[in-house]
Amino acid sequence: MFVGITNTPRPYAWGSTTAIAKLLGREISGDPEAELWLGAHAGSPSTILDPTQTGGATDLAEWIAADPQTTLGRFAASGRLPFLLKVLAAASPLSLQAHPTLDQAQAGFDRENELGIALDAPQRNYKDAFPKPELIYALSPTFDALCGFRPLDEVRALLHALIEASNALEDPQPQPLEDLLDSLSGSDVALPETFEWLIGRRTGVATLVSLVTTLASRGVAGYDAEMATVSQLAEEYPGDPGIVIALLLNRVTLRAGEALYLPAGNIHAYLSGLGVELMAASDNVLRGGLTPKHIDVPELLDVLDFTPVPVPYLQSTSPSEGVAAFTPDVPDFELVRVDGMFLDASVALTGPAIALCTAGEVSISGSVSSVSLELGDAVFITPDEAGLRFTGSGTVFVATTGA
């Protein structure tokens, strides 16, 4: 069954006022539109366009709860759609954040329940008992992000460049940078200890943040992107230790069509751009700076993976002509892009799915029924449709479960 769905974009302050509307052919509201949620998450379940198809259910969460066998197939026992599809439009930086593993989420959720912390309390870390790995696919010509701790030799090279720039100031003051460099030249625990010092705003951090902000405004040869990011973050969050933490992280500019995969423990922040985001259906976020919201430093330190990594690009495979599949190493979700002019592109389903048309006109035929999509249309697809075949010319993103 193909069931038409829609939703209203989330009005977070960092959202673009035009990007989502232009992408989907909607009227521009003039207000920030940060995320369009397509899924059954309780925070913003998708609206059913024709409730006669769903026994009167008016949103996707309600329908799934009433008829999990039809809507979820092999996931019926869990009673939940395991993924959440979003269109994300960042006009300014999001907070630094990381997400827990399944074990951490279950333990944290139980612990906070036992403590009697309300689900909507600002100090609550765990809103549910699930992990939240995610991927982001760039739709805009560029999509800027911070993602994971960069190799320490790269961090040290950057710090040496900053020290040289500081020495060139009329009033040289390299000591805070030299102290930071020294702290990252020790044992395997050097990075966690340095991060804890920064995020805890310990003695000397404010001076370091101020110095780095000053140097970024003057420019540092060879590090244009990093210094532009520091200046951007300093304008949005003056004095925040996340300004310096950003220098410890991979700074990446995705081109349209490229994707990142952010597993549990990966610290990241989206800086700007329009993209399709797909994640496990969870709301568990541990923040690590660049935010006025609650930061639980001990819990964040437990969740973070401090292993330096290269930029976590997610490469696609091509199961059939015109089809690109982005498949991370988790069972919760897979993102498939069907793109171009095609007569018979095919996508196999192992569970429920959501399809979103971002260009052209496309017909989708399943095992049971069919549907035609135009720009901005979205449908929920029940698992009995199994294999999908696409005809037409355009672009459709399909979110579904992993194998």
CSV table of C-alpha atoms in Angstrom, one decimal:
chain,number,residue,atom,x,y,z
A,1,MET,CA,0.0,0.0,0.0
A,2,PHE,CA,1.2,3.5,-0.8
A,3,VAL,CA,-0.2,6.1,1.7
A,4,GLY,CA,0.4,9.8,1.1
A,5,ILE,CA,2.0,11.7,4.0
A,6,THR,CA,3.1,15.2,4.7
A,7,ASN,CA,4.3,17.4,7.6
A,8,THR,CA,5.1,20.9,8.7
A,9,PRO,CA,8.8,21.8,9.0
A,10,ARG,CA,10.2,22.3,12.5
A,11,PRO,CA,10.8,26.0,13.1
A,12,TYR,CA,14.2,25.8,14.9
A,13,ALA,CA,16.0,29.1,14.9
A,14,TRP,CA,19.0,27.7,12.9
A,15,GLY,CA,16.8,26.8,10.0
A,16,SER,CA,16.7,28.3,6.5
A,17,THR,CA,13.7,30.5,5.6
A,18,THR,CA,13.7,29.3,2.0
A,19,ALA,CA,15.7,26.1,1.3
A,20,ILE,CA,13.1,23.4,2.2
A,21,ALA,CA,10.2,25.3,0.5
A,22,LYS,CA,12.2,25.8,-2.7
A,23,LEU,CA,13.3,22.2,-2.8
A,24,LEU,CA,9.8,20.8,-2.4
A,25,GLY,CA,7.9,23.4,-4.4
A,26,ARG,CA,6.1,24.8,-1.3
A,27,GLU,CA,5.1,28.4,-0.6
A,28,ILE,CA,7.9,30.3,1.3
A,29,SER,CA,6.6,31.2,4.8
A,30,GLY,CA,9.4,33.6,5.7
A,31,ASP,CA,9.9,31.8,9.0
A,32,PRO,CA,12.9,29.5,9.8
A,33,GLU,CA,12.3,25.9,8.6
A,34,ALA,CA,15.0,23.6,9.9
A,35,GLU,CA,13.7,20.0,9.5
A,36,LEU,CA,10.9,18.3,7.7
A,37,TRP,CA,10.2,15.0,9.6
A,38,LEU,CA,8.9,12.1,7.6
A,39,GLY,CA,8.2,9.2,9.9
A,40,ALA,CA,6.3,8.1,13.0
A,41,HIS,CA,8.5,9.7,15.7
A,42,ALA,CA,6.3,11.1,18.5
A,43,GLY,CA,8.0,14.5,18.3
A,44,SER,CA,6.4,15.2,14.9
A,45,PRO,CA,4.6,12.2,13.3
A,46,SER,CA,3.7,12.6,9.6
A,47,THR,CA,0.1,13.5,8.7
A,48,ILE,CA,-1.9,11.0,6.7
A,49,LEU,CA,-3.3,12.8,3.6
A,50,ASP,CA,-6.2,10.3,3.2
A,51,PRO,CA,-7.3,8.7,6.5
A,52,THR,CA,-9.8,6.5,4.7
A,53,GLN,CA,-6.7,4.4,3.6
A,54,THR,CA,-5.7,3.9,7.3
A,55,GLY,CA,-9.0,3.1,9.0
A,56,GLY,CA,-9.3,6.7,10.2
A,57,ALA,CA,-5.8,7.2,11.6
A,58,THR,CA,-4.7,10.8,10.9
A,59,ASP,CA,-1.0,10.4,11.5
A,60,LEU,CA,1.6,7.7,10.9
A,61,ALA,CA,2.3,7.0,14.6
A,62,GLU,CA,-1.4,6.5,15.2
A,63,TRP,CA,-1.8,4.1,12.2
A,64,ILE,CA,1.3,2.1,13.2
A,65,ALA,CA,0.1,1.7,16.7
A,66,ALA,CA,-3.3,0.5,15.5
A,67,ASP,CA,-2.0,-1.9,12.9
A,68,PRO,CA,1.7,-2.8,13.3
A,69,GLN,CA,1.5,-6.0,11.3
A,70,THR,CA,0.3,-4.2,8.1
A,71,THR,CA,2.6,-1.2,8.6
A,72,LEU,CA,5.7,-2.7,9.9
A,73,GLY,CA,5.9,-6.4,8.7
A,74,ARG,CA,8.8,-8.1,10.3
A,75,PHE,CA,9.2,-5.1,12.7
A,76,ALA,CA,5.6,-5.6,14.0
A,77,ALA,CA,6.8,-7.0,17.4
A,78,SER,CA,8.8,-3.9,18.1
A,79,GLY,CA,5.7,-1.7,17.4
A,80,ARG,CA,7.9,1.1,16.0
A,81,LEU,CA,9.2,2.4,12.7
A,82,PRO,CA,12.9,2.0,13.2
A,83,PHE,CA,14.0,5.0,11.1
A,84,LEU,CA,13.2,8.7,10.7
A,85,LEU,CA,13.7,10.6,7.4
A,86,LYS,CA,14.3,14.3,7.5
A,87,VAL,CA,15.0,17.2,5.1
A,88,LEU,CA,17.4,19.4,7.0
A,89,ALA,CA,18.3,23.0,6.1
A,90,ALA,CA,20.9,24.7,8.2
A,91,ALA,CA,21.4,28.4,7.8
A,92,SER,CA,23.6,28.6,10.9
A,93,PRO,CA,25.5,26.0,13.0
A,94,LEU,CA,23.8,23.3,15.1
A,95,SER,CA,25.2,22.3,18.5
A,96,LEU,CA,28.1,19.9,18.9
A,97,GLN,CA,26.6,16.6,19.8
A,98,ALA,CA,27.0,12.9,20.0
A,99,HIS,CA,24.6,9.9,20.3
A,100,PRO,CA,24.7,6.8,22.5
A,101,THR,CA,25.0,3.1,21.7
A,102,LEU,CA,22.0,0.9,22.3
A,103,ASP,CA,23.4,-0.3,25.6
A,104,GLN,CA,24.2,3.3,26.7
A,105,ALA,CA,20.7,4.4,25.7
A,106,GLN,CA,18.9,1.6,27.5
A,107,ALA,CA,20.9,2.1,30.7
A,108,GLY,CA,20.6,5.9,30.6
A,109,PHE,CA,16.9,5.8,29.9
A,110,ASP,CA,16.3,3.4,32.8
A,111,ARG,CA,18.5,5.4,35.1
A,112,GLU,CA,16.8,8.7,34.5
A,113,ASN,CA,13.3,7.1,34.8
A,114,GLU,CA,14.3,5.7,38.2
A,115,LEU,CA,15.5,9.2,39.2
A,116,GLY,CA,12.1,10.5,38.3
A,117,ILE,CA,13.4,13.0,35.7
A,118,ALA,CA,10.5,14.1,33.5
A,119,LEU,CA,10.9,13.3,29.8
A,120,ASP,CA,10.6,17.0,28.9
A,121,ALA,CA,13.0,18.2,31.6
A,122,PRO,CA,15.8,20.4,30.2
A,123,GLN,CA,18.4,18.3,32.1
A,124,ARG,CA,17.1,15.0,30.6
A,125,ASN,CA,19.7,13.2,28.4
A,126,TYR,CA,17.8,10.1,27.3
A,127,LYS,CA,14.3,10.5,25.9
A,128,ASP,CA,14.0,6.9,24.8
A,129,ALA,CA,15.9,3.6,25.0
A,130,PHE,CA,17.3,3.6,21.5
A,131,PRO,CA,20.6,4.6,19.7
A,132,LYS,CA,20.6,7.3,17.1
A,133,PRO,CA,23.2,6.7,14.3
A,134,GLU,CA,22.6,8.9,11.3
A,135,LEU,CA,23.7,9.8,7.8
A,136,ILE,CA,23.5,13.1,5.9
A,137,TYR,CA,23.3,13.3,2.1
A,138,ALA,CA,24.2,16.7,0.6
A,139,LEU,CA,21.5,18.3,-1.6
A,140,SER,CA,23.0,21.8,-1.8
A,141,PRO,CA,26.1,22.5,-3.9
A,142,THR,CA,28.1,22.4,-0.6
A,143,PHE,CA,27.2,21.1,2.9
A,144,ASP,CA,29.6,22.0,5.7
A,145,ALA,CA,30.1,19.9,8.8
A,146,LEU,CA,32.3,19.0,11.7
A,147,CYS,CA,32.5,15.2,12.2
A,148,GLY,CA,34.7,13.1,14.5
A,149,PHE,CA,38.1,13.8,16.1
A,150,ARG,CA,40.7,14.4,13.4
A,151,PRO,CA,44.1,12.7,13.5
A,152,LEU,CA,46.3,14.3,16.3
A,153,ASP,CA,49.2,15.0,13.9
A,154,GLU,CA,46.8,17.2,11.9
A,155,VAL,CA,45.7,19.0,15.1
A,156,ARG,CA,49.3,19.6,16.2
A,157,ALA,CA,50.2,21.0,12.8
A,158,LEU,CA,47.3,23.4,13.0
A,159,LEU,CA,48.3,24.4,16.5
A,160,HIS,CA,51.9,25.1,15.3
A,161,ALA,CA,50.4,27.4,12.6
A,162,LEU,CA,48.3,29.2,15.2
A,163,ILE,CA,51.4,29.7,17.4
A,164,GLU,CA,53.3,31.2,14.5
A,165,ALA,CA,50.4,33.5,13.8
A,166,SER,CA,50.3,34.5,17.5
A,167,ASN,CA,54.0,35.3,17.5
A,168,ALA,CA,53.4,37.7,14.7
A,169,LEU,CA,50.9,39.7,16.7
A,170,GLU,CA,51.9,43.2,18.0
A,171,ASP,CA,51.5,41.7,21.5
A,172,PRO,CA,52.5,38.0,21.1
A,173,GLN,CA,50.7,35.7,23.5
A,174,PRO,CA,51.3,32.1,22.3
A,175,GLN,CA,51.3,30.5,25.8
A,176,PRO,CA,47.7,29.3,25.8
A,177,LEU,CA,48.3,27.6,22.4
A,178,GLU,CA,51.5,26.1,23.6
A,179,ASP,CA,49.8,24.7,26.7
A,180,LEU,CA,47.1,23.2,24.4
A,181,LEU,CA,49.8,21.6,22.2
A,182,ASP,CA,51.6,20.2,25.2
A,183,SER,CA,48.4,18.7,26.5
A,184,LEU,CA,47.9,16.8,23.2
A,185,SER,CA,51.4,15.4,23.1
A,186,GLY,CA,51.1,12.9,26.0
A,187,SER,CA,49.5,9.6,26.5
A,188,ASP,CA,46.4,7.9,25.0
A,189,VAL,CA,44.2,9.8,27.5
A,190,ALA,CA,45.5,13.2,26.3
A,191,LEU,CA,42.6,13.9,24.0
A,192,PRO,CA,39.8,13.0,26.5
A,193,GLU,CA,41.5,15.0,29.2
A,194,THR,CA,42.0,18.0,27.0
A,195,PHE,CA,38.4,17.8,25.8
A,196,GLU,CA,37.2,17.6,29.4
A,197,TRP,CA,39.3,20.7,30.3
A,198,LEU,CA,37.8,22.6,27.4
A,199,ILE,CA,34.1,21.7,27.8
A,200,GLY,CA,34.4,22.2,31.5
A,201,ARG,CA,35.6,25.8,30.9
A,202,ARG,CA,38.5,25.3,33.3
A,203,THR,CA,41.2,27.8,34.1
A,204,GLY,CA,42.7,29.3,30.9
A,205,VAL,CA,40.0,28.2,28.5
A,206,ALA,CA,38.4,31.6,28.2
A,207,THR,CA,41.8,33.2,27.3
A,208,LEU,CA,42.5,30.4,24.8
A,209,VAL,CA,39.1,30.9,23.1
A,210,SER,CA,39.6,34.7,22.9
A,211,LEU,CA,43.1,34.2,21.3
A,212,VAL,CA,41.9,31.7,18.7
A,213,THR,CA,39.0,34.0,17.8
A,214,THR,CA,41.4,36.9,17.3
A,215,LEU,CA,43.8,34.9,15.2
A,216,ALA,CA,40.9,33.5,13.0
A,217,SER,CA,39.8,37.1,12.3
A,218,ARG,CA,43.3,37.8,10.9
A,219,GLY,CA,43.6,34.5,9.0
A,220,VAL,CA,46.1,31.7,9.3
A,221,ALA,CA,47.8,30.5,6.1
A,222,GLY,CA,46.7,27.0,5.0
A,223,TYR,CA,43.7,26.9,7.2
A,224,ASP,CA,41.1,29.1,5.6
A,225,ALA,CA,38.2,26.7,6.2
A,226,GLU,CA,39.1,26.2,9.9
A,227,MET,CA,39.5,29.9,10.5
A,228,ALA,CA,36.3,30.7,8.7
A,229,THR,CA,34.5,28.1,11.0
A,230,VAL,CA,36.0,29.7,14.1
A,231,SER,CA,34.8,33.1,13.1
A,232,GLN,CA,31.4,31.8,12.2
A,233,LEU,CA,31.1,30.0,15.6
A,234,ALA,CA,32.5,33.0,17.5
A,235,GLU,CA,29.8,35.2,16.0
A,236,GLU,CA,27.0,32.8,16.9
A,237,TYR,CA,28.4,31.6,20.3
A,238,PRO,CA,31.0,34.1,21.6
A,239,GLY,CA,33.3,32.7,24.2
A,240,ASP,CA,32.0,29.1,23.8
A,241,PRO,CA,34.7,26.4,24.3
A,242,GLY,CA,33.2,24.7,21.2
A,243,ILE,CA,35.0,27.3,19.2
A,244,VAL,CA,38.3,25.6,20.1
A,245,ILE,CA,36.9,22.1,20.2
A,246,ALA,CA,36.0,22.6,16.5
A,247,LEU,CA,39.8,22.7,15.8
A,248,LEU,CA,40.1,19.1,17.1
A,249,LEU,CA,37.5,17.8,14.7
A,250,ASN,CA,37.4,17.0,11.0
A,251,ARG,CA,36.1,19.9,9.0
A,252,VAL,CA,34.5,18.7,5.8
A,253,THR,CA,32.6,20.3,2.9
A,254,LEU,CA,30.4,17.8,1.1
A,255,ARG,CA,29.6,18.3,-2.5
A,256,ALA,CA,26.0,17.6,-3.7
A,257,GLY,CA,25.6,13.8,-3.8
A,258,GLU,CA,28.1,13.0,-1.1
A,259,ALA,CA,27.2,11.5,2.2
A,260,LEU,CA,28.5,11.1,5.8
A,261,TYR,CA,27.7,8.4,8.2
A,262,LEU,CA,27.9,9.3,11.9
A,263,PRO,CA,27.8,6.3,14.2
A,264,ALA,CA,27.3,6.2,18.0
A,265,GLY,CA,29.9,8.3,19.8
A,266,ASN,CA,30.9,10.4,16.9
A,267,ILE,CA,31.0,14.1,17.8
A,268,HIS,CA,29.6,16.3,15.1
A,269,ALA,CA,27.9,19.5,14.1
A,270,TYR,CA,26.3,20.6,10.9
A,271,LEU,CA,27.4,24.1,9.9
A,272,SER,CA,25.4,25.0,6.8
A,273,GLY,CA,23.6,23.5,3.9
A,274,LEU,CA,20.6,21.5,2.7
A,275,GLY,CA,20.5,17.7,2.9
A,276,VAL,CA,18.5,14.6,3.4
A,277,GLU,CA,19.1,13.1,6.8
A,278,LEU,CA,18.2,9.6,7.8
A,279,MET,CA,18.6,8.2,11.3
A,280,ALA,CA,17.4,5.6,13.7
A,281,ALA,CA,14.2,6.8,15.3
A,282,SER,CA,15.5,8.3,18.5
A,283,ASP,CA,15.8,11.6,20.3
A,284,ASN,CA,18.8,10.9,22.4
A,285,VAL,CA,21.3,13.8,22.1
A,286,LEU,CA,24.3,14.5,24.3
A,287,ARG,CA,25.4,18.1,23.6
A,288,GLY,CA,29.0,19.2,23.6
A,289,GLY,CA,29.1,22.9,23.1
A,290,LEU,CA,27.7,25.7,20.8
A,291,THR,CA,24.4,25.7,22.6
A,292,PRO,CA,22.6,27.3,25.5
A,293,LYS,CA,21.0,23.9,26.3
A,294,HIS,CA,22.0,21.5,29.0
A,295,ILE,CA,25.5,19.9,28.7
A,296,ASP,CA,26.1,16.9,31.0
A,297,VAL,CA,29.9,16.7,30.8
A,298,PRO,CA,30.3,13.3,32.6
A,299,GLU,CA,27.7,11.6,30.5
A,300,LEU,CA,29.0,13.1,27.3
A,301,LEU,CA,32.5,11.9,28.1
A,302,ASP,CA,31.1,8.3,28.6
A,303,VAL,CA,29.4,8.5,25.2
A,304,LEU,CA,32.1,10.1,23.1
A,305,ASP,CA,34.4,7.9,21.0
A,306,PHE,CA,37.8,9.8,21.2
A,307,THR,CA,39.5,7.6,18.5
A,308,PRO,CA,40.8,9.9,15.8
A,309,VAL,CA,39.2,9.1,12.4
A,310,PRO,CA,39.3,10.3,8.9
A,311,VAL,CA,36.2,12.1,7.5
A,312,PRO,CA,33.5,9.4,7.7
A,313,TYR,CA,32.3,9.4,4.1
A,314,LEU,CA,29.6,6.9,3.2
A,315,GLN,CA,30.1,5.5,-0.3
A,316,SER,CA,27.2,4.3,-2.3
A,317,THR,CA,26.6,1.1,-4.3
A,318,SER,CA,24.5,0.8,-7.4
A,319,PRO,CA,22.1,-2.2,-7.3
A,320,SER,CA,20.5,-1.2,-10.6
A,321,GLU,CA,20.8,1.5,-13.2
A,322,GLY,CA,19.8,4.9,-11.9
A,323,VAL,CA,19.9,3.7,-8.3
A,324,ALA,CA,22.4,4.6,-5.6
A,325,ALA,CA,22.2,2.9,-2.2
A,326,PHE,CA,23.8,4.3,1.0
A,327,THR,CA,23.9,1.4,3.4
A,328,PRO,CA,25.6,1.9,6.9
A,329,ASP,CA,26.5,-1.0,9.1
A,330,VAL,CA,23.2,-0.9,11.1
A,331,PRO,CA,19.9,-2.6,10.5
A,332,ASP,CA,17.8,0.4,11.2
A,333,PHE,CA,18.0,2.2,7.9
A,334,GLU,CA,19.2,2.5,4.3
A,335,LEU,CA,18.9,5.5,2.0
A,336,VAL,CA,18.3,4.9,-1.7
A,337,ARG,CA,18.3,7.6,-4.4
A,338,VAL,CA,16.6,6.9,-7.7
A,339,ASP,CA,17.7,9.6,-10.1
A,340,GLY,CA,17.5,10.4,-13.8
A,341,MET,CA,15.4,9.3,-16.7
A,342,PHE,CA,14.5,5.7,-16.2
A,343,LEU,CA,12.3,3.0,-17.6
A,344,ASP,CA,12.6,0.3,-15.0
A,345,ALA,CA,14.8,1.2,-12.0
A,346,SER,CA,14.2,-1.2,-9.2
A,347,VAL,CA,14.6,-1.2,-5.4
A,348,ALA,CA,14.1,-4.2,-3.1
A,349,LEU,CA,12.5,-3.7,0.3
A,350,THR,CA,13.1,-5.7,3.4
A,351,GLY,CA,10.6,-3.7,5.5
A,352,PRO,CA,8.5,-0.5,5.5
A,353,ALA,CA,9.7,2.5,3.5
A,354,ILE,CA,9.1,6.2,2.9
A,355,ALA,CA,9.6,7.8,-0.5
A,356,LEU,CA,10.1,11.5,-1.2
A,357,CYS,CA,10.1,13.1,-4.7
A,358,THR,CA,12.5,16.1,-5.0
A,359,ALA,CA,12.4,16.5,-8.8
A,360,GLY,CA,10.3,15.5,-11.8
A,361,GLU,CA,7.4,13.1,-12.0
A,362,VAL,CA,7.9,9.4,-11.1
A,363,SER,CA,5.6,6.4,-11.0
A,364,ILE,CA,6.3,3.6,-8.5
A,365,SER,CA,4.9,0.1,-8.8
A,366,GLY,CA,5.0,-2.4,-6.0
A,367,SER,CA,3.9,-6.0,-5.6
A,368,VAL,CA,0.4,-4.9,-4.7
A,369,SER,CA,-0.3,-1.4,-6.0
A,370,SER,CA,1.2,1.7,-7.6
A,371,VAL,CA,1.5,5.5,-7.1
A,372,SER,CA,2.6,8.6,-9.0
A,373,LEU,CA,4.7,11.2,-7.3
A,374,GLU,CA,5.4,14.8,-8.3
A,375,LEU,CA,7.8,17.4,-6.8
A,376,GLY,CA,7.3,17.5,-3.0
A,377,ASP,CA,5.1,14.4,-2.7
A,378,ALA,CA,5.9,11.8,0.0
A,379,VAL,CA,4.4,8.3,0.6
A,380,PHE,CA,4.6,5.7,3.3
A,381,ILE,CA,5.1,2.2,1.7
A,382,THR,CA,3.9,-0.9,3.6
A,383,PRO,CA,6.3,-3.9,3.5
A,384,ASP,CA,3.9,-6.0,1.4
A,385,GLU,CA,5.0,-4.0,-1.7
A,386,ALA,CA,8.3,-5.8,-1.4
A,387,GLY,CA,10.1,-4.8,-4.7
A,388,LEU,CA,9.6,-1.3,-6.2
A,389,ARG,CA,9.9,-0.4,-9.8
A,390,PHE,CA,10.3,3.2,-11.0
A,391,THR,CA,9.4,4.8,-14.3
A,392,GLY,CA,9.6,8.5,-15.3
A,393,SER,CA,12.1,11.2,-15.0
A,394,GLY,CA,13.1,12.8,-11.7
A,395,THR,CA,14.6,12.1,-8.3
A,396,VAL,CA,13.2,10.1,-5.5
A,397,PHE,CA,14.7,9.3,-2.1
A,398,VAL,CA,13.6,6.1,-0.5
A,399,ALA,CA,14.2,5.5,3.2
A,400,THR,CA,13.9,1.9,4.3
A,401,THR,CA,15.2,-0.7,6.7
A,402,GLY,CA,18.6,-2.4,6.4
A,403,ALA,CA,18.9,-6.0,5.3
